[in-house]
Structures are given as C-alpha cells and as structure tokens.
Amino acid sequence: MNLPGIFCLKTKLRLAALFFVLWSATAGAQAPQQSLKLSTFDIDATPPIGSQLTYDPMINNWDLGLRAKGIILSGAGQPIVMCSVDWIGISNDSQDEFKRVMAAAAGTVPSRVVVHAIHQHDAPASDLGAEQLMRSAGVKPGAFEGVYTRDLIRRLGEAIQKSITSAVPLTHIGTGQAKVSMVSSNRRIIGPDGKVRASRTSATKDSLLRAEPEGLIDPMVSLISFWNNDKPLAVLSYYASHPQSYYRTGIANPDFPGIARFMRQLAVPDALHIHFNGAGGNITAGKYNDGSKENRLILAQRLADGMKRAWETTTREPIASSAVSWNVEPVALAPAAGIDNLEAALKTQTSVFIANNISKLVWLRRLQAGKKIDISSLALGKARIVHLPGEPFVEYQLAAKAARPDLFVAVAGYGDYGVGYIGTAKAYDEGGYETGQASAVTAEAEATLMNAINKLLKK
C-alpha cells in the first residue's frame, strides 16, 4: 500500500475543501444585495349610485370620489403590500379576502399585506362574514351586501399585477413631521368623579363642550416618503383623528383628510399620496367643528398645511434591502361579555345599530375558532410603521412613539375593524360610549396590544 500517496491525496482534498469554504464566504460577502423596487396603485373605490353606504343609501357622487391607494415594496424577501381605502371599515372575512387576492397578485403571502380604512362615514363598510351571517339568518345584508366589495377586490388584484410591471428602483427613504393645529381634540370629557361626563363628537354643536380643553391628542402628522434618488415615488401620511366634518348625506365622499390628500397630490404630483388614519379612536375634530359645512375645507386646509410643513422638513437617507424587514405578532384580544346576544339583534335592531355592531359577533366566532389578528410592523432603516386593528385610542400611538424615541415611528389604525374601539385599561373604568357597546374587547386589551407593539419595535 502506498501510504505517502494516500496521505498526499487526503491533504489535497482537505486543502481543496478549505479553499471552497473560504471562496464561498468571500463570494457571499461580495455578492450585491437584492435591489429594492417600489410600485404604486390607485383605483376608484366609489360604489355606484343606489348602493348602500354604511348608514344610508347612496344618492349621489361628490366632486372627489373614494380611492383605494397603496404601494408594493419588493426586494426585501417576499413583497410587502400596504393599502389604504376611503371606507369606514374593512372587517373579518373581508380582510382575509382583500389580503388573499392582493397577496396572490403581488406574489407574496397574506401576512405581508395590510389593508386599512380611513374611516370616513359617508362611505361603505365591508364584512363578507357579516353578509353571510345575515343571509343565513334570513335578514337582508344591507350595508354588508358584498357585490361591490368583491368588485373592488378584483380590481385591486388587477391593479397590483399591472403596477408590478412598472416597478422602479427604491434608493432612499424620507421622514418628516409637523404639528397640525386646531383639528384634533379628545372626545372624552372626564368629570370630577373620574368618569366620562360627555362625549365631544366629530360635529359638536354644544359650545360649552367645544370650549373644554383640547385634551390628550397626538398633534403631529408624520410623513414617510419613498424615493428613486431625487424623485419622490410615494408619500405616506399618518395622522390620528376621526375624519368626519359632517356626514349622513348619502353622498360618498372622502371628507377632510381626502381633500387634504388631494391638495398635497396637486402640490407634489410626481409622488402618489396615501393617507392612513392613526390611533384616533378617542380623537375627533369636535372642539373645532360645529358641523357647519364650511368647516370641511377649513379642517382640510389645516391638515394639508401640516402635511406641507412635514414635507418641507423631510430628510432623506439611503435605504438598502438589509435595512427593510417585516414582522408580525398575532394576537387574541379578550372578548367583552354579551357579544353573543347580538345575533338576536339582527331582527330587532335598526340598520345603523347592526352596521355598527354585527361585525363584533363575526369576530367573536372567528376568535372562538382560533383566528387571531395580526399586529405588524415595517422597518425602513430608522423608520417604523406599526399597523393596528380596530379603533385604537391615541394612547397606543403615543406609547409606541415613546417606546422608541431613537426611531421615527408612525402608527396606522383601522386595520381589521371587527373589534371596534380599543380603549386603554383605565378608559374601561371611566365608562363612556367608546368602551361600552362600541367595543368588542375588555380592559385586558391594553396589555395584549402593548406587548405586541413593544415586541415589534424591538426588532
């Protein structure tokens, strides 16, 4: 046996293997990162005249219609889709179907898709599960009739597929914020006993309630913009408030946030402007709005002015795929007592009551079947966007920002609308409309939601 020959062969093989390992590591380190790309979509979301809006039959269109707008971000793992719709809320099974179709169109998975409503009240509501529940009970689905929902979902899928073919490089992320004055106020007026003594609704005619202090709000409008070098591609704005000036007109319209968005679109036409409502469950324009129709433009101008100043203070930083990540925390919020009783209300309560409440029953049944709600966050360099369900109180938004003062944190509320209002633990003890029948969850929601938010912001 030629032992020296065998020894030489083994040595050569070991050296070859070592060379391959070193070459692989070096090649991997030198391999270019996957390029980020962005595409946008923007389609009409206005139902035809004769359709049922959330509270009233639709009798006419307004000068500005309802829109469904969004972005597709690719190059950082599976594509990410973010969409904002000028509807009052999109709940439960409708959320599932929007995400399923949009994910398939973008070549991604539903957990990397978010769909938010801005919550305008002269607009549709959507819950395909509520439609099925009501039909099964022999009740006309009213506001939850799903023909137009399915049409919008189909067209969104087509728009996303088309959009991807014209995706452009994403090289920079911009962030900017500014204070918005005389738009938002806290709707909950607390009495000397620590309980809610009055509610300052979107249009508050009582001058004494309007004279109350502004209360706890987040006065800042936050902008996150996407750039191809020095060309802006999309501007996402985040501001926490109920978006109503006046409503119950039967005329679909995007109210003052839609007008503000349109003004900014005209001012910066190269970029698609997409607005998201923040954690505005306990925030309205009630201190600054008595319901006069002239106030719609005034509120829009004030919000647009804040957006303009946030744009003017925007700073840009290069963005690479390694600085982009998507994280999800599924949560099961504890249900309030008595939701099961809503089934009996299908044949006894008004259409307005059903429109406001029946999705809570659908959510409860989904929860009992093990279905959770995703809380998600998009990391873009030093920016974070947190996506929340329902109508969360502004305290959640302020807490998210306080948790990471080293980051630029924006919050979008009004994701899965099925749970209704999400108050703080303290708010459930204070009472009031928002933490009564209007909420499907309990004081335990605060701990669950904040745990998810904090986990996401640590990533």
Coordinates of C-alpha atoms in Angstrom, one line a residue:
M1 CA 0.0 0.0 0.0
N2 CA 1.3 3.4 -1.0
L3 CA 0.7 5.4 2.3
P4 CA 2.6 8.5 1.2
G5 CA 0.3 8.7 -1.9
I6 CA -2.8 8.3 0.2
F7 CA -1.6 11.0 2.7
C8 CA -0.9 13.4 -0.2
L9 CA -4.4 12.8 -1.7
K10 CA -6.1 13.4 1.7
T11 CA -4.1 16.6 2.2
K12 CA -5.1 17.9 -1.3
L13 CA -8.7 17.1 -0.6
R14 CA -8.7 18.9 2.7
L15 CA -7.0 22.0 1.1
A16 CA -9.5 22.0 -1.7
A17 CA -12.4 21.9 0.8
L18 CA -10.8 24.7 2.8
F19 CA -10.4 26.8 -0.3
F20 CA -14.0 26.2 -1.3
V21 CA -15.3 27.3 2.1
L22 CA -13.1 30.4 2.1
W23 CA -14.2 31.2 -1.5
S24 CA -17.9 30.7 -0.7
A25 CA -17.6 33.1 2.3
T26 CA -15.8 35.7 0.3
A27 CA -18.2 35.4 -2.6
G28 CA -21.2 35.7 -0.3
A29 CA -19.7 38.8 1.3
Q30 CA -19.1 40.4 -2.1
A31 CA -22.5 39.4 -3.6
P32 CA -24.7 42.5 -4.2
Q33 CA -27.8 42.9 -2.2
Q34 CA -31.1 42.4 -3.8
S35 CA -32.3 45.7 -5.3
L36 CA -35.3 47.4 -3.7
K37 CA -38.1 48.3 -6.0
L38 CA -41.4 50.2 -5.5
S39 CA -44.6 50.3 -7.4
T40 CA -47.9 52.1 -6.6
F41 CA -51.6 51.6 -7.3
D42 CA -54.6 54.0 -7.1
I43 CA -58.1 53.0 -8.1
D44 CA -61.7 54.3 -7.7
A45 CA -63.4 52.8 -4.6
T46 CA -66.7 54.7 -5.0
P47 CA -69.7 52.4 -5.3
P48 CA -72.4 53.1 -7.8
I49 CA -75.4 55.3 -7.0
G50 CA -78.1 53.2 -5.4
S51 CA -75.6 51.2 -3.4
Q52 CA -75.9 51.1 0.4
L53 CA -73.3 53.1 2.2
T54 CA -72.7 52.2 5.9
Y55 CA -75.6 54.2 7.2
D56 CA -77.6 55.5 4.2
P57 CA -78.5 54.6 0.6
M58 CA -76.0 56.3 -1.8
I59 CA -77.9 59.0 -3.7
N60 CA -75.1 60.8 -5.5
N61 CA -71.3 61.2 -6.1
W62 CA -69.2 64.1 -4.8
D63 CA -66.6 66.1 -6.7
L64 CA -64.0 63.9 -5.1
G65 CA -64.7 60.2 -5.1
L66 CA -63.4 57.4 -2.8
R67 CA -60.0 55.9 -3.5
A68 CA -58.0 52.7 -2.7
K69 CA -54.3 53.5 -2.8
G70 CA -51.2 51.6 -2.0
I71 CA -47.6 50.5 -2.5
I72 CA -45.8 47.3 -3.3
L73 CA -42.3 47.0 -1.9
S74 CA -40.1 44.3 -3.3
G75 CA -36.5 43.2 -2.9
A76 CA -36.6 42.5 0.9
G77 CA -37.9 39.0 1.0
Q78 CA -41.4 38.4 -0.3
P79 CA -43.1 41.6 -1.5
I80 CA -44.9 43.8 1.0
V81 CA -48.3 45.4 0.1
M82 CA -49.8 48.3 2.0
C83 CA -53.2 49.7 1.1
S84 CA -55.5 52.5 2.4
V85 CA -59.1 52.7 1.5
D86 CA -61.6 55.6 1.8
W87 CA -64.1 53.3 3.6
I88 CA -65.5 53.3 7.1
G89 CA -64.0 49.9 8.0
I90 CA -63.0 46.5 6.5
S91 CA -63.5 43.6 8.8
N92 CA -63.0 39.9 9.4
D93 CA -63.6 37.8 6.3
S94 CA -63.3 40.9 4.1
Q95 CA -59.8 41.4 5.5
D96 CA -59.0 37.8 4.6
E97 CA -60.3 38.2 1.1
F98 CA -58.6 41.5 0.4
K99 CA -55.3 40.1 1.6
R100 CA -55.6 36.8 -0.2
V101 CA -56.3 38.4 -3.6
M102 CA -53.8 41.2 -3.2
A103 CA -51.1 38.8 -2.0
A104 CA -51.6 36.5 -5.0
A105 CA -51.4 39.4 -7.3
A106 CA -48.2 40.7 -5.8
G107 CA -46.6 37.2 -5.5
T108 CA -46.5 37.2 -1.7
V109 CA -48.3 35.8 1.3
P110 CA -51.4 37.4 3.0
S111 CA -49.4 38.1 6.3
R112 CA -47.3 40.6 4.3
V113 CA -50.3 42.6 3.2
V114 CA -52.1 45.2 5.3
V115 CA -55.4 46.9 4.4
H116 CA -56.5 50.0 6.4
A117 CA -59.6 52.2 6.2
I118 CA -59.5 55.9 6.8
H119 CA -62.9 55.7 8.4
Q120 CA -64.9 58.3 6.5
H121 CA -68.6 57.9 7.4
D122 CA -70.2 58.6 4.0
A123 CA -68.6 55.5 2.7
P124 CA -69.1 51.7 2.6
A125 CA -68.4 49.2 5.3
S126 CA -67.2 45.7 4.4
D127 CA -67.5 42.4 6.1
L128 CA -68.2 39.3 4.0
G129 CA -68.6 37.3 7.1
A130 CA -71.4 39.6 8.3
E131 CA -73.0 39.3 4.9
Q132 CA -73.0 35.5 5.2
L133 CA -74.3 35.6 8.8
M134 CA -77.2 37.9 7.9
R135 CA -78.2 35.9 4.9
S136 CA -78.2 32.7 6.9
A137 CA -80.5 34.4 9.4
G138 CA -82.9 35.4 6.7
V139 CA -82.0 39.1 7.0
K140 CA -81.0 41.4 4.1
P141 CA -77.3 42.2 4.5
G142 CA -77.9 46.0 4.0
A143 CA -74.5 47.8 4.4
F144 CA -72.7 44.4 4.2
E145 CA -74.0 43.5 0.8
G146 CA -70.8 42.3 -0.8
V147 CA -71.2 42.8 -4.6
Y148 CA -69.1 46.0 -4.7
T149 CA -66.6 44.6 -2.2
R150 CA -65.8 41.7 -4.4
D151 CA -65.6 44.0 -7.4
L152 CA -63.1 46.3 -5.6
I153 CA -61.0 43.3 -4.5
R154 CA -60.9 42.0 -8.1
R155 CA -59.8 45.4 -9.5
L156 CA -57.2 45.8 -6.8
G157 CA -55.7 42.5 -7.8
E158 CA -55.6 43.6 -11.4
A159 CA -54.1 47.0 -10.5
I160 CA -51.4 45.4 -8.4
Q161 CA -50.4 42.9 -11.2
K162 CA -50.2 45.8 -13.6
S163 CA -48.3 48.0 -11.1
I164 CA -45.5 45.5 -10.6
T165 CA -44.6 45.5 -14.3
S166 CA -43.6 49.2 -13.9
A167 CA -41.8 49.0 -10.6
V168 CA -38.9 51.4 -10.2
P169 CA -35.8 51.4 -8.0
L170 CA -36.2 52.5 -4.4
T171 CA -33.0 54.2 -3.2
H172 CA -34.0 56.5 -0.4
I173 CA -36.5 56.8 2.5
G174 CA -37.6 60.2 3.7
T175 CA -39.1 61.1 7.1
G176 CA -40.7 64.3 8.2
Q177 CA -43.3 65.5 10.7
A178 CA -45.0 68.7 11.7
K179 CA -47.7 69.9 14.2
V180 CA -51.3 70.2 13.0
S181 CA -53.2 73.0 14.7
M182 CA -56.9 73.2 15.5
V183 CA -58.0 70.0 14.0
S184 CA -58.0 67.2 16.7
S185 CA -59.4 67.1 20.2
N186 CA -60.0 64.3 22.7
R187 CA -63.7 63.3 22.5
R188 CA -63.9 62.0 26.1
I189 CA -64.7 64.8 28.7
I190 CA -63.9 63.4 32.2
G191 CA -65.9 64.7 35.1
P192 CA -64.7 65.3 38.7
D193 CA -65.6 61.8 39.7
G194 CA -63.1 60.4 37.1
K195 CA -65.9 59.2 34.8
V196 CA -66.8 60.3 31.3
R197 CA -69.4 63.0 31.7
A198 CA -69.8 64.0 28.0
S199 CA -68.6 63.0 24.5
R200 CA -67.3 65.6 22.1
T201 CA -68.4 64.0 18.8
S202 CA -67.0 64.9 15.4
A203 CA -69.5 67.7 14.9
T204 CA -70.1 69.2 18.4
K205 CA -72.9 71.8 18.4
D206 CA -72.7 72.4 22.2
S207 CA -70.5 75.5 22.6
L208 CA -69.6 74.6 26.2
L209 CA -68.2 71.2 25.1
R210 CA -66.3 72.9 22.4
A211 CA -64.8 75.3 25.0
E212 CA -63.4 72.4 27.0
P213 CA -59.6 71.9 26.8
E214 CA -58.2 70.1 23.7
G215 CA -57.3 67.1 25.9
L216 CA -54.8 64.4 25.1
I217 CA -54.0 64.1 21.3
D218 CA -51.0 63.5 19.1
P219 CA -50.8 66.8 17.2
M220 CA -48.1 65.5 14.8
V221 CA -48.7 64.4 11.2
S222 CA -45.9 62.0 10.2
L223 CA -44.7 61.5 6.6
I224 CA -42.7 58.6 5.2
S225 CA -41.7 59.0 1.6
F226 CA -40.1 56.7 -0.9
W227 CA -37.6 58.0 -3.5
N228 CA -35.7 56.9 -6.5
N229 CA -32.7 59.1 -5.9
D230 CA -34.1 62.7 -6.0
K231 CA -37.5 61.7 -7.5
P232 CA -40.3 61.1 -5.0
L233 CA -42.4 58.0 -5.7
A234 CA -44.9 57.9 -2.9
V235 CA -45.7 59.8 0.3
L236 CA -47.5 58.1 3.2
S237 CA -49.1 60.4 5.8
Y238 CA -50.2 59.4 9.3
Y239 CA -52.5 61.5 11.5
A240 CA -54.8 60.4 14.3
S241 CA -58.3 61.7 14.3
H242 CA -61.8 60.7 13.3
P243 CA -62.0 62.1 9.8
Q244 CA -65.6 63.5 9.8
S245 CA -66.6 67.1 9.4
Y246 CA -70.3 66.3 8.6
Y247 CA -71.9 63.1 7.3
R248 CA -75.1 61.1 6.8
T249 CA -75.6 62.9 3.4
G250 CA -76.0 59.9 1.3
I251 CA -73.2 61.2 -0.9
A252 CA -70.0 59.2 -0.9
N253 CA -67.0 61.5 -0.1
P254 CA -63.5 61.3 1.4
D255 CA -64.2 64.1 3.9
F256 CA -61.4 66.5 5.0
P257 CA -58.5 64.0 5.0
G258 CA -59.3 63.2 1.4
I259 CA -59.3 66.8 0.5
A260 CA -56.0 67.4 2.3
R261 CA -54.5 64.4 0.5
F262 CA -55.8 65.8 -2.9
M263 CA -54.2 69.2 -2.1
R264 CA -50.8 67.6 -1.5
Q265 CA -51.2 65.5 -4.6
L266 CA -51.5 68.7 -6.6
A267 CA -48.5 70.2 -4.8
V268 CA -46.2 67.2 -5.3
P269 CA -47.6 65.5 -8.4
D270 CA -44.7 63.1 -9.0
A271 CA -45.5 61.0 -5.9
L272 CA -48.7 59.1 -5.1
H273 CA -50.1 60.5 -1.8
I274 CA -51.5 57.8 0.5
H275 CA -53.1 58.7 3.8
F276 CA -53.5 56.5 6.9
N277 CA -55.6 57.3 9.9
G278 CA -53.6 56.9 13.1
A279 CA -54.8 55.6 16.5
G280 CA -57.8 58.0 16.5
G281 CA -60.5 56.1 18.4
N282 CA -60.9 58.7 21.1
I283 CA -60.0 61.7 18.9
T284 CA -62.4 63.9 16.8
A285 CA -62.5 67.4 15.4
G286 CA -65.3 68.3 17.8
K287 CA -63.6 71.2 19.6
Y288 CA -63.0 72.9 16.3
N289 CA -66.1 71.8 14.4
D290 CA -69.8 72.5 15.0
G291 CA -70.8 70.6 11.9
S292 CA -71.0 73.7 9.6
K293 CA -70.3 72.6 6.0
E294 CA -67.8 75.3 5.6
N295 CA -65.6 73.6 8.2
R296 CA -64.8 70.7 5.9
L297 CA -62.5 72.9 3.8
I298 CA -61.1 74.7 6.9
L299 CA -60.1 71.4 8.5
A300 CA -58.7 70.1 5.2
Q301 CA -56.6 73.2 4.8
R302 CA -55.2 72.9 8.4
L303 CA -54.3 69.2 7.9
A304 CA -52.8 70.0 4.4
D305 CA -50.7 72.8 5.9
G306 CA -49.3 70.3 8.5
M307 CA -48.5 67.9 5.7
K308 CA -46.8 70.6 3.7
R309 CA -44.6 71.6 6.6
A310 CA -43.8 67.9 7.3
W311 CA -42.8 67.6 3.6
E312 CA -40.6 70.7 3.8
T313 CA -38.7 69.3 6.8
T314 CA -38.3 65.8 5.3
T315 CA -34.8 64.3 5.5
R316 CA -33.7 61.5 3.1
E317 CA -31.4 58.6 3.8
P318 CA -30.2 55.8 1.5
I319 CA -32.1 52.5 2.0
A320 CA -30.8 49.0 1.3
S321 CA -32.7 45.7 1.4
S322 CA -30.8 44.7 4.6
A323 CA -32.5 47.7 6.4
V324 CA -36.0 46.6 5.5
S325 CA -37.9 44.0 7.5
W326 CA -41.5 42.9 8.1
N327 CA -42.6 41.5 11.4
V328 CA -45.9 40.1 12.7
E329 CA -47.3 39.4 16.1
P330 CA -50.7 37.6 16.0
V331 CA -52.9 38.5 19.0
A332 CA -56.1 37.2 20.5
L333 CA -57.9 40.0 22.3
A334 CA -60.2 39.1 25.2
P335 CA -63.8 39.5 24.1
A336 CA -66.3 41.6 26.0
A337 CA -69.3 39.9 27.6
G338 CA -72.6 39.9 25.8
I339 CA -71.4 39.8 22.2
D340 CA -73.3 36.6 21.6
N341 CA -76.5 38.4 22.3
L342 CA -76.0 40.4 19.1
E343 CA -77.4 37.6 17.0
A344 CA -80.9 38.3 18.4
A345 CA -80.5 41.9 17.4
L346 CA -80.4 41.0 13.7
K347 CA -84.2 41.0 13.5
T348 CA -85.0 43.6 16.2
Q349 CA -82.4 46.5 15.9
T350 CA -82.1 49.3 13.4
S351 CA -79.8 49.1 10.4
V352 CA -77.5 51.7 12.0
F353 CA -77.1 49.5 15.1
I354 CA -76.4 46.4 13.0
A355 CA -73.9 48.3 10.8
N356 CA -72.0 49.4 13.9
N357 CA -72.1 46.1 15.8
I358 CA -72.7 42.9 13.9
S359 CA -69.0 42.6 12.9
K360 CA -68.2 42.1 16.6
L361 CA -70.2 38.9 16.6
V362 CA -68.4 37.7 13.4
W363 CA -65.1 38.5 15.1
L364 CA -66.1 36.6 18.2
R365 CA -66.9 33.5 16.3
R366 CA -63.6 33.7 14.4
L367 CA -61.8 34.1 17.7
Q368 CA -63.5 31.0 19.1
A369 CA -62.4 29.1 16.0
G370 CA -58.8 30.1 16.8
K371 CA -58.4 33.0 14.4
K372 CA -56.1 35.8 15.6
I373 CA -55.5 39.3 14.4
D374 CA -52.0 40.2 13.1
I375 CA -50.3 43.2 14.5
S376 CA -47.4 44.1 12.1
S377 CA -44.6 46.4 11.7
L378 CA -42.5 47.6 8.7
A379 CA -38.9 48.6 9.4
L380 CA -37.3 51.0 6.9
G381 CA -33.9 52.0 8.2
K382 CA -34.7 54.2 11.2
A383 CA -38.4 54.4 10.4
R384 CA -41.0 52.0 11.8
I385 CA -44.7 51.7 10.7
V386 CA -46.9 49.9 13.2
H387 CA -50.3 48.5 11.9
L388 CA -53.1 48.2 14.4
P389 CA -56.7 46.9 14.2
G390 CA -60.0 48.5 15.2
E391 CA -60.3 52.0 16.5
P392 CA -57.4 52.2 19.0
F393 CA -57.1 55.1 21.4
V394 CA -54.4 57.6 20.8
E395 CA -52.5 56.4 23.9
Y396 CA -51.3 53.4 21.9
Q397 CA -49.8 55.7 19.3
L398 CA -48.1 57.9 21.9
A399 CA -46.8 54.8 23.7
A400 CA -45.4 53.3 20.5
K401 CA -43.5 56.6 19.8
A402 CA -42.3 56.8 23.4
A403 CA -41.1 53.2 23.4
R404 CA -38.5 54.0 20.6
P405 CA -37.6 57.7 20.8
D406 CA -34.5 56.8 18.7
L407 CA -36.7 55.9 15.8
F408 CA -39.2 57.6 13.6
V409 CA -42.4 55.8 14.5
A410 CA -45.7 56.1 12.6
V411 CA -48.9 54.3 13.5
A412 CA -51.8 53.2 11.3
G413 CA -55.1 52.3 13.0
Y414 CA -58.3 51.0 11.5
G415 CA -56.9 47.7 10.2
D416 CA -59.3 44.8 10.9
Y417 CA -62.3 46.8 12.0
G418 CA -64.2 43.9 13.6
V419 CA -63.2 44.6 17.2
G420 CA -64.5 48.2 17.2
Y421 CA -62.9 50.6 19.7
I422 CA -59.9 49.5 21.7
G423 CA -59.6 51.6 24.8
T424 CA -56.9 51.7 27.5
A425 CA -57.4 49.7 30.7
K426 CA -58.2 53.0 32.5
A427 CA -60.7 54.0 29.9
Y428 CA -62.9 50.9 30.6
D429 CA -63.1 52.0 34.2
E430 CA -64.0 55.6 33.1
G431 CA -67.0 54.4 31.1
G432 CA -68.3 56.2 28.1
Y433 CA -69.6 55.3 24.6
E434 CA -66.3 54.0 23.2
T435 CA -65.7 51.4 25.9
G436 CA -69.3 50.3 26.2
Q437 CA -71.3 48.6 23.4
A438 CA -68.9 50.1 20.8
S439 CA -66.0 48.0 21.9
A440 CA -65.8 44.2 21.5
V441 CA -62.9 43.8 23.8
T442 CA -62.1 44.4 27.5
A443 CA -59.5 46.3 29.6
E444 CA -57.2 43.3 29.1
A445 CA -56.6 44.5 25.5
E446 CA -54.1 47.1 26.7
A447 CA -51.6 44.6 28.0
T448 CA -52.0 42.3 25.0
L449 CA -51.7 45.1 22.4
M450 CA -48.8 46.9 24.1
N451 CA -46.9 43.6 24.5
A452 CA -47.2 43.1 20.7
I453 CA -46.3 46.7 19.9
N454 CA -43.2 46.5 22.2
K455 CA -42.1 43.2 20.7
L456 CA -42.4 44.6 17.2
L457 CA -40.5 47.8 18.0
K458 CA -37.6 45.9 19.5
K459 CA -37.0 44.1 16.1

